[in-house]
Short mmCIF file of C-alpha atoms in Angstrom, two decimals:
data_model
loop_
_atom_site.label_atom_id
_atom_site.label_comp_id
_atom_site.label_asym_id
_atom_site.label_seq_id
_atom_site.Cartn_x
_atom_site.Cartn_y
_atom_site.Cartn_z
CA MET Q 1 -66.46 -31.89 -12.98
CA VAL Q 2 -68.77 -34.38 -14.61
CA GLY Q 3 -68.87 -32.24 -17.75
CA MET Q 4 -65.08 -32.28 -17.79
CA SER Q 5 -64.93 -36.05 -17.76
CA LEU Q 6 -67.62 -36.18 -20.43
CA LEU Q 7 -65.65 -33.86 -22.63
CA ARG Q 8 -62.52 -35.83 -21.95
CA SER Q 9 -64.11 -39.15 -22.92
CA ALA Q 10 -65.67 -37.49 -26.02
CA ALA Q 11 -62.29 -36.14 -27.10
CA ALA Q 12 -60.67 -39.53 -26.52
CA PHE Q 13 -63.36 -41.27 -28.57
CA ALA Q 14 -63.01 -38.74 -31.40
CA ALA Q 15 -59.25 -39.03 -31.39
CA ARG Q 16 -59.39 -42.81 -31.47
CA LEU Q 17 -61.79 -42.78 -34.39
CA SER Q 18 -59.75 -40.45 -36.56
CA PRO Q 19 -56.38 -39.91 -35.01
CA LEU Q 20 -54.80 -38.06 -37.91
CA LYS Q 21 -57.25 -35.16 -37.95
CA ALA Q 22 -55.78 -31.88 -36.80
CA GLY Q 23 -58.28 -31.01 -34.06
CA ASN Q 24 -58.16 -34.42 -32.49
CA ASN Q 25 -54.65 -34.16 -31.29
CA ALA Q 26 -55.05 -34.47 -27.53
CA ALA Q 27 -51.49 -33.64 -26.62
CA HIS Q 28 -51.96 -29.98 -25.79
CA ILE Q 29 -55.53 -30.03 -24.29
CA ILE Q 30 -55.94 -33.19 -22.26
CA THR Q 31 -52.88 -35.16 -21.40
CA ARG Q 32 -52.36 -38.86 -21.01
CA THR Q 33 -55.13 -39.98 -23.35
CA ILE Q 34 -53.41 -41.01 -26.56
CA PRO Q 35 -49.67 -41.22 -26.93
CA ARG Q 36 -48.96 -40.08 -30.51
CA THR Q 37 -45.76 -41.94 -31.13
CA ASP Q 38 -45.34 -40.57 -34.64
CA LYS Q 39 -45.55 -36.94 -33.60
CA VAL Q 40 -43.72 -36.98 -30.24
CA ALA Q 41 -41.33 -34.06 -29.70
CA ILE Q 42 -37.91 -35.49 -28.95
CA ARG Q 43 -36.24 -33.20 -26.41
CA TRP Q 44 -33.54 -35.39 -24.91
CA GLY Q 45 -30.64 -33.80 -26.79
CA HIS Q 46 -28.79 -36.29 -28.95
CA GLY Q 47 -27.87 -39.79 -27.92
CA LYS Q 48 -29.33 -42.34 -25.61
CA LYS Q 49 -30.36 -41.19 -22.14
CA MET Q 50 -28.06 -42.85 -19.61
CA PHE Q 51 -27.88 -42.98 -15.83
CA VAL Q 52 -24.33 -41.77 -15.21
CA VAL Q 53 -22.68 -43.40 -12.25
CA LYS Q 54 -20.35 -40.86 -10.64
CA PRO Q 55 -19.12 -40.33 -7.08
CA SER Q 56 -21.07 -38.04 -4.80
CA ASP Q 57 -20.37 -34.34 -5.21
CA PHE Q 58 -22.58 -33.48 -2.24
CA TYR Q 59 -19.64 -32.81 0.07
CA ASP Q 60 -17.82 -30.63 -2.45
CA ARG Q 61 -20.89 -28.60 -3.26
CA ARG Q 62 -21.67 -28.27 0.45
CA PHE Q 63 -18.18 -27.01 1.14
CA LEU Q 64 -18.37 -24.42 -1.63
CA ARG Q 65 -21.82 -23.36 -0.50
CA LEU Q 66 -20.68 -22.90 3.09
CA LEU Q 67 -17.52 -21.11 1.94
CA GLN Q 68 -19.59 -18.70 -0.11
CA TYR Q 69 -21.97 -18.17 2.79
CA TYR Q 70 -19.32 -17.43 5.41
CA ILE Q 71 -17.29 -15.22 3.12
CA LEU Q 72 -20.28 -13.19 2.07
CA LEU Q 73 -21.62 -12.96 5.63
CA THR Q 74 -18.98 -10.35 6.52
CA GLY Q 75 -17.84 -9.59 3.00
CA ILE Q 76 -21.00 -7.90 1.84
CA PRO Q 77 -21.34 -5.55 4.86
CA VAL Q 78 -17.67 -4.59 4.53
CA VAL Q 79 -18.05 -3.86 0.82
CA VAL Q 80 -21.23 -1.86 1.42
CA PHE Q 81 -19.55 0.12 4.21
CA VAL Q 82 -16.42 0.92 2.20
CA THR Q 83 -18.51 1.93 -0.83
CA ALA Q 84 -20.66 4.19 1.33
CA VAL Q 85 -17.57 5.82 2.83
CA ASN Q 86 -16.07 6.39 -0.62
CA VAL Q 87 -19.30 7.81 -2.04
CA PHE Q 88 -20.52 9.92 0.86
CA ILE Q 89 -17.34 11.04 2.59
CA GLY Q 90 -14.75 10.74 -0.14
CA GLU Q 91 -11.00 11.03 -0.17
CA ALA Q 92 -9.14 14.11 0.96
CA GLU Q 93 -7.56 16.61 -1.41
CA LEU Q 94 -4.01 17.85 -1.23
CA ALA Q 95 -3.66 21.40 0.08
CA GLU Q 96 -0.87 23.70 1.19
CA ILE Q 97 -0.34 23.99 4.92
CA PRO Q 98 -1.83 27.33 5.98
CA GLU Q 99 0.40 29.85 7.73
CA GLY Q 100 0.87 29.27 11.42
CA TYR Q 101 -1.27 26.13 11.46
CA GLU Q 102 0.08 22.85 12.79
CA PRO Q 103 -1.93 20.00 11.22
CA GLU Q 104 -2.89 17.07 13.45
CA HIS Q 105 -1.05 13.85 12.71
CA TRP Q 106 -4.05 12.25 11.00
CA GLU Q 107 -4.41 15.11 8.56
CA TYR Q 108 -1.46 13.79 6.60
CA TYR Q 109 -3.41 10.85 5.18
CA LYS Q 110 -5.77 10.67 2.22
CA HIS Q 111 -8.41 7.99 2.70
CA PRO Q 112 -11.03 8.66 5.43
CA ILE Q 113 -10.82 5.16 6.91
CA THR Q 114 -7.01 5.46 7.19
CA ARG Q 115 -7.48 8.83 8.85
CA TRP Q 116 -9.92 7.35 11.35
CA ILE Q 117 -7.59 4.46 12.16
CA VAL Q 118 -4.62 6.78 12.61
CA ARG Q 119 -6.66 9.14 14.75
CA ASN Q 120 -8.31 6.62 17.07
CA ILE Q 121 -6.25 3.43 17.08
CA TYR Q 122 -2.61 4.24 16.34
CA ASP Q 123 -0.33 6.47 18.40
CA SER Q 124 0.85 9.65 16.76
CA PRO Q 125 4.24 9.36 14.99
CA VAL Q 126 5.68 11.96 17.37
CA LYS Q 127 4.76 9.70 20.30
CA ASP Q 128 6.27 6.67 18.54
CA TYR Q 129 9.47 8.60 17.89
CA GLU Q 130 9.68 9.69 21.51
CA LYS Q 131 8.97 6.14 22.73
CA MET Q 132 11.81 4.84 20.58
CA MET Q 133 14.18 7.54 21.80
CA ALA Q 134 13.22 6.83 25.41
CA ALA Q 135 13.96 3.12 24.88
CA ILE Q 136 17.32 4.01 23.32
CA GLN Q 137 18.13 6.35 26.22
CA ILE Q 138 17.27 3.68 28.79
CA GLU Q 139 19.45 1.12 27.02
CA LYS Q 140 22.29 3.63 26.74
CA GLU Q 141 22.13 4.35 30.46
CA LYS Q 142 22.09 0.64 31.24
CA ALA Q 143 25.12 0.07 29.02
CA ASP Q 144 26.97 3.01 30.59
CA MET Q 145 26.21 1.76 34.08
CA ARG Q 146 27.47 -1.70 33.23
CA LEU Q 147 30.70 -0.26 31.84
CA THR Q 148 31.26 1.90 34.93
CA GLN Q 149 30.55 -1.09 37.15
CA LEU Q 150 33.22 -3.11 35.39
CA GLU Q 151 35.68 -0.23 35.73
CA VAL Q 152 34.89 0.17 39.44
CA ARG Q 153 35.39 -3.56 39.99
CA ARG Q 154 38.75 -3.38 38.32
CA GLN Q 155 39.83 -0.41 40.39
CA MET Q 156 38.60 -1.84 43.67
CA ARG Q 157 40.23 -5.16 43.07
CA GLN Q 158 43.47 -3.48 42.12
CA THR Q 159 43.76 -0.81 44.81
CA GLY Q 160 41.82 -2.63 47.48
CA ASP Q 161 40.78 0.52 49.31
CA GLY Q 162 37.12 0.32 48.38
CA PRO Q 163 34.22 -1.49 50.00
CA TRP Q 164 34.27 -4.38 47.48
CA PHE Q 165 36.55 -7.40 47.50
CA GLN Q 166 37.15 -7.17 51.23
CA VAL Q 167 37.80 -10.63 52.64
CA PRO Q 168 36.48 -10.87 56.19
CA THR Q 169 39.18 -11.92 58.64
CA LEU Q 170 39.14 -12.49 62.36
CA ASP Q 171 39.35 -9.53 64.71
CA LYS Q 172 42.86 -8.70 65.89
CA GLU Q 173 41.60 -8.19 69.47
CA LEU Q 174 40.61 -11.82 69.75
CA ILE Q 175 44.18 -13.08 69.45
CA ASP Q 176 45.38 -14.38 72.76
CA HIS Q 177 48.91 -13.08 73.13
CA SER Q 178 49.44 -14.52 76.63
CA PRO Q 179 51.30 -17.74 75.58
CA LYS Q 180 53.50 -15.66 73.32
CA SER Q 181 54.65 -13.29 76.10
CA SER Q 182 56.51 -15.99 78.02
CA PRO Q 183 58.29 -18.18 75.48
CA ASP Q 184 59.97 -20.75 77.65
CA ASN Q 185 57.21 -22.01 79.90
CA MET O 1 -12.36 16.61 -11.89
CA PRO O 2 -8.81 16.39 -10.53
CA LYS O 3 -6.09 18.77 -11.70
CA ASP O 4 -4.25 17.90 -14.88
CA PHE O 5 -0.48 17.69 -15.04
CA ASP O 6 1.80 20.71 -15.14
CA THR O 7 1.93 21.89 -18.76
CA GLU O 8 5.23 23.72 -18.36
CA VAL O 9 7.13 20.60 -17.39
CA TYR O 10 5.27 18.28 -19.75
CA PRO O 11 4.50 20.51 -22.73
CA GLU O 12 2.02 19.28 -25.25
CA PRO O 13 3.30 19.13 -28.82
CA PRO O 14 1.76 21.73 -31.16
CA ARG O 15 -1.48 20.53 -32.67
CA GLN O 16 -1.14 19.38 -36.24
CA THR O 17 -4.80 18.94 -37.18
CA PRO O 18 -5.17 19.98 -40.81
CA VAL O 19 -7.77 22.44 -42.05
CA VAL O 20 -11.02 20.65 -42.85
CA ASP O 21 -11.33 20.50 -46.64
CA LYS O 22 -14.22 18.15 -47.22
CA GLN O 23 -14.66 17.22 -50.84
CA THR O 24 -17.08 14.28 -50.55
CA ALA O 25 -20.60 14.07 -49.29
CA LEU O 26 -19.82 10.94 -47.32
CA PRO O 27 -19.78 11.33 -43.55
CA ASN O 28 -16.44 11.36 -41.78
CA PRO O 29 -16.07 8.07 -39.88
CA ALA O 30 -13.55 9.53 -37.43
CA LEU O 31 -16.06 12.19 -36.47
CA ILE O 32 -18.81 9.61 -36.08
CA LEU O 33 -16.63 7.42 -33.90
CA SER O 34 -15.56 10.28 -31.71
CA LYS O 35 -19.16 11.35 -31.22
CA VAL O 36 -20.18 7.77 -30.43
CA PHE O 37 -17.37 7.50 -27.91
CA TYR O 38 -18.38 10.80 -26.34
CA TYR O 39 -22.02 9.87 -25.89
CA THR O 40 -21.52 6.26 -24.79
CA VAL O 41 -18.43 6.57 -22.57
CA ASP O 42 -17.38 10.12 -21.81
CA LEU O 43 -20.74 11.65 -20.93
CA PRO O 44 -21.99 8.89 -18.56
CA VAL O 45 -18.66 8.75 -16.77
CA THR O 46 -18.53 12.52 -16.33
CA THR O 47 -22.12 12.73 -15.07
CA PHE O 48 -21.48 9.88 -12.64
CA ARG O 49 -18.39 11.64 -11.34
CA ASP O 50 -20.26 14.92 -10.99
CA THR O 51 -23.12 13.31 -9.05
CA ILE O 52 -20.70 11.61 -6.68
CA ASP O 53 -18.83 14.90 -6.23
CA SER O 54 -22.05 16.75 -5.47
CA ILE O 55 -22.84 14.18 -2.76
CA ARG O 56 -19.34 14.47 -1.39
CA SER O 57 -19.03 18.22 -1.48
CA LYS O 58 -20.70 18.66 1.92
CA ASN O 59 -17.70 17.41 3.91
CA LYS O 60 -14.48 18.16 2.11
CA LEU O 61 -11.43 16.71 3.77
CA VAL O 62 -7.92 17.96 3.10
CA TYR O 63 -4.55 16.42 3.65
CA TYR O 64 -1.08 17.94 3.73
CA HIS O 65 2.48 16.95 3.07
CA GLN O 66 4.39 16.73 6.33
CA LYS O 67 7.36 19.04 6.76
CA PHE O 68 10.06 17.72 9.08
CA ARG O 69 12.50 19.89 11.01
CA ARG O 70 16.19 19.44 10.28
CA VAL O 71 18.08 17.75 13.11
CA PRO O 72 21.86 17.46 13.65
CA ASP O 73 23.54 15.14 11.19
CA LEU O 74 25.50 11.98 11.99
CA THR O 75 28.72 13.97 11.74
CA GLU O 76 27.48 16.44 14.38
CA CYS O 77 26.65 13.81 17.01
CA GLN O 78 28.83 13.06 20.00
CA GLU O 79 30.23 9.58 20.15
CA GLY O 80 27.96 7.27 22.12
CA ASP O 81 24.99 9.65 21.95
CA TYR O 82 22.53 7.05 20.72
CA PRO O 83 19.36 9.21 20.63
CA CYS O 84 21.27 11.63 18.39
CA TYR O 85 22.27 8.70 16.18
CA TYR O 86 18.61 7.65 15.97
CA GLU O 87 17.45 11.12 14.94
CA ALA O 88 20.19 11.40 12.32
CA GLU O 89 19.35 7.93 11.01
CA MET O 90 15.65 8.81 10.65
CA GLN O 91 16.51 12.02 8.87
CA TRP O 92 18.84 10.16 6.53
CA ARG O 93 16.11 7.62 5.73
CA ARG O 94 13.65 10.41 4.90
CA ASP O 95 16.23 12.05 2.67
CA TYR O 96 16.91 8.70 0.96
CA LYS O 97 13.20 8.32 0.17
CA VAL O 98 13.03 11.89 -1.14
CA ASP O 99 16.05 11.29 -3.36
CA GLN O 100 14.48 8.12 -4.76
CA GLU O 101 11.37 10.09 -5.65
CA ILE O 102 13.46 12.83 -7.26
CA VAL O 103 15.14 10.24 -9.50
CA LYS O 104 11.73 8.82 -10.41
CA VAL O 105 10.39 12.28 -11.35
CA VAL O 106 13.40 13.07 -13.53
CA GLN O 107 13.11 9.68 -15.19
CA GLU O 108 9.41 10.26 -15.81
CA ARG O 109 10.19 13.60 -17.47
CA MET O 110 12.71 12.00 -19.78
CA ARG O 111 10.29 9.25 -20.73
CA ALA O 112 7.53 11.77 -21.41
CA CYS O 113 9.91 13.76 -23.58
CA GLN O 114 10.90 10.69 -25.56
CA GLN O 115 7.27 9.74 -26.06
CA ARG O 116 6.41 13.26 -27.21
CA GLU O 117 9.22 13.68 -29.68
CA GLY O 118 8.96 10.26 -31.26
CA ASN O 119 11.90 9.37 -33.48
CA SER O 120 13.75 12.64 -33.09
CA TYR O 121 14.11 12.41 -29.30
CA GLU O 122 17.92 12.35 -29.28
CA GLN O 123 18.08 15.90 -30.60
CA ASN O 124 15.05 17.48 -29.01
CA CYS O 125 15.31 16.18 -25.46
CA THR O 126 18.96 16.91 -24.72
CA LYS O 127 18.14 18.91 -21.57
CA GLU O 128 16.04 16.14 -20.04
CA ILE O 129 18.55 13.45 -20.98
CA GLN O 130 21.46 15.41 -19.58
CA GLN O 131 19.57 16.12 -16.36
CA PHE O 132 18.69 12.44 -16.01
CA HIS O 133 22.30 11.37 -16.51
CA GLU O 134 23.54 13.88 -13.94
CA VAL O 135 20.92 12.98 -11.34
CA THR O 136 21.41 9.24 -11.69
CA LYS O 137 25.20 9.57 -11.57
CA ASN O 138 24.96 11.55 -8.33
CA PHE O 139 22.45 9.13 -6.85
CA GLN O 140 24.64 6.18 -7.75
CA SER O 141 27.73 7.76 -6.25
CA ARG O 142 25.95 8.62 -3.01
CA TYR O 143 23.53 5.74 -2.41
CA GLY O 144 24.81 3.32 -5.01
CA ASP O 145 25.72 -0.10 -3.62
CA LEU O 146 24.59 0.34 -0.06
CA GLY O 147 22.09 -2.53 -0.41
CA ALA O 148 18.87 -3.31 1.42
CA TYR O 149 20.26 -2.69 4.94
CA ALA O 150 21.51 0.77 4.04
CA SER O 151 22.00 3.11 6.96
CA ALA O 152 23.34 6.57 7.59
CA LYS O 153 26.57 5.15 8.96
CA LYS O 154 27.23 3.06 5.84
CA CYS O 155 26.50 6.05 3.63
CA LEU O 156 28.92 8.15 5.67
CA MET O 157 31.60 5.49 5.33
CA LYS O 158 30.98 5.40 1.57
CA GLN O 159 31.42 9.16 1.47
CA LYS O 160 34.67 8.81 3.38
CA GLU O 161 35.89 6.26 0.83
CA ARG O 162 34.95 8.63 -1.98
CA MET O 163 36.82 11.48 -0.38
CA MET O 164 39.86 9.28 0.21
CA ALA O 165 39.79 8.13 -3.42
CA ALA O 166 39.49 11.73 -4.63
CA GLN O 167 42.38 12.78 -2.42
CA ALA O 168 44.53 9.86 -3.55
CA GLN O 169 43.77 10.75 -7.13
CA SER O 170 44.54 14.40 -6.76
CA ALA O 171 47.72 13.80 -4.80
#
């Protein structure tokens, strides 16, 4: 350590004595001894170095950083998963339906992820069809029942011999006929 | 590698490569370029595809085209039998899709023929052109202006109009 400072002071003394000699240039061995203003490497680009006053872009950069982070958080696993499926399992190939074989409803799709979704999550198209037809049948029966009800109402109101549209009146037995039997009392 | 297209429907034109009659000692630049293309593009892509296929070949999945049973048409349904209407409507929609694809295939054939023949397509592709005209005329007359909310009932009414017009014309 002492030797270092001795060397340093010796180099500084030599450089001060004859600064233009080639070996005495202290710039690349020991820094901060002699600033050589005539041989300084100018690396500022061109033009005067200015302190540019601009509004803070911290919030914008933070937003973009967070956006990137949250997108890639699930994006990268999804991409890796889909790539692995495409490389290791691969898409299905078209084939003729073998004789006497009824393919399952997911065997009509090409991509393995679509097949999985159709097999485990969606209902089979046959079931969907039947559900729709059941809904149509229920609505048809409701409509038919409403129409028959209207017809029955019409008939009962018209003929009056049915249980509907009967106006309750007093019982005939309750009429006291005694004042009517002797008119001139 | 996947199957190539059907060579009977899309015939390749006869090869017109001339006999090689090299009279200079200079190398043939077309040959050099084709070799460069082969080694830089074709070979890596093919080897990549083959490696991926060898990984995939353990579990080979297949898929099929679904065949639907024919159900009674809209004309064979009782009035007010709404499930029958639904089945006929679904069948009509499937047939509509199939007909659209048929038109696309015929159009594709005509385009391929035109591309193949170059400037003499009017003479050489008469079969494809005539087939295309016929198919599109029939498609237009059956499904023509039904619009986006087309249904089996509207198509049936259009057919009725056609029959009435034909009868009025013949009478």
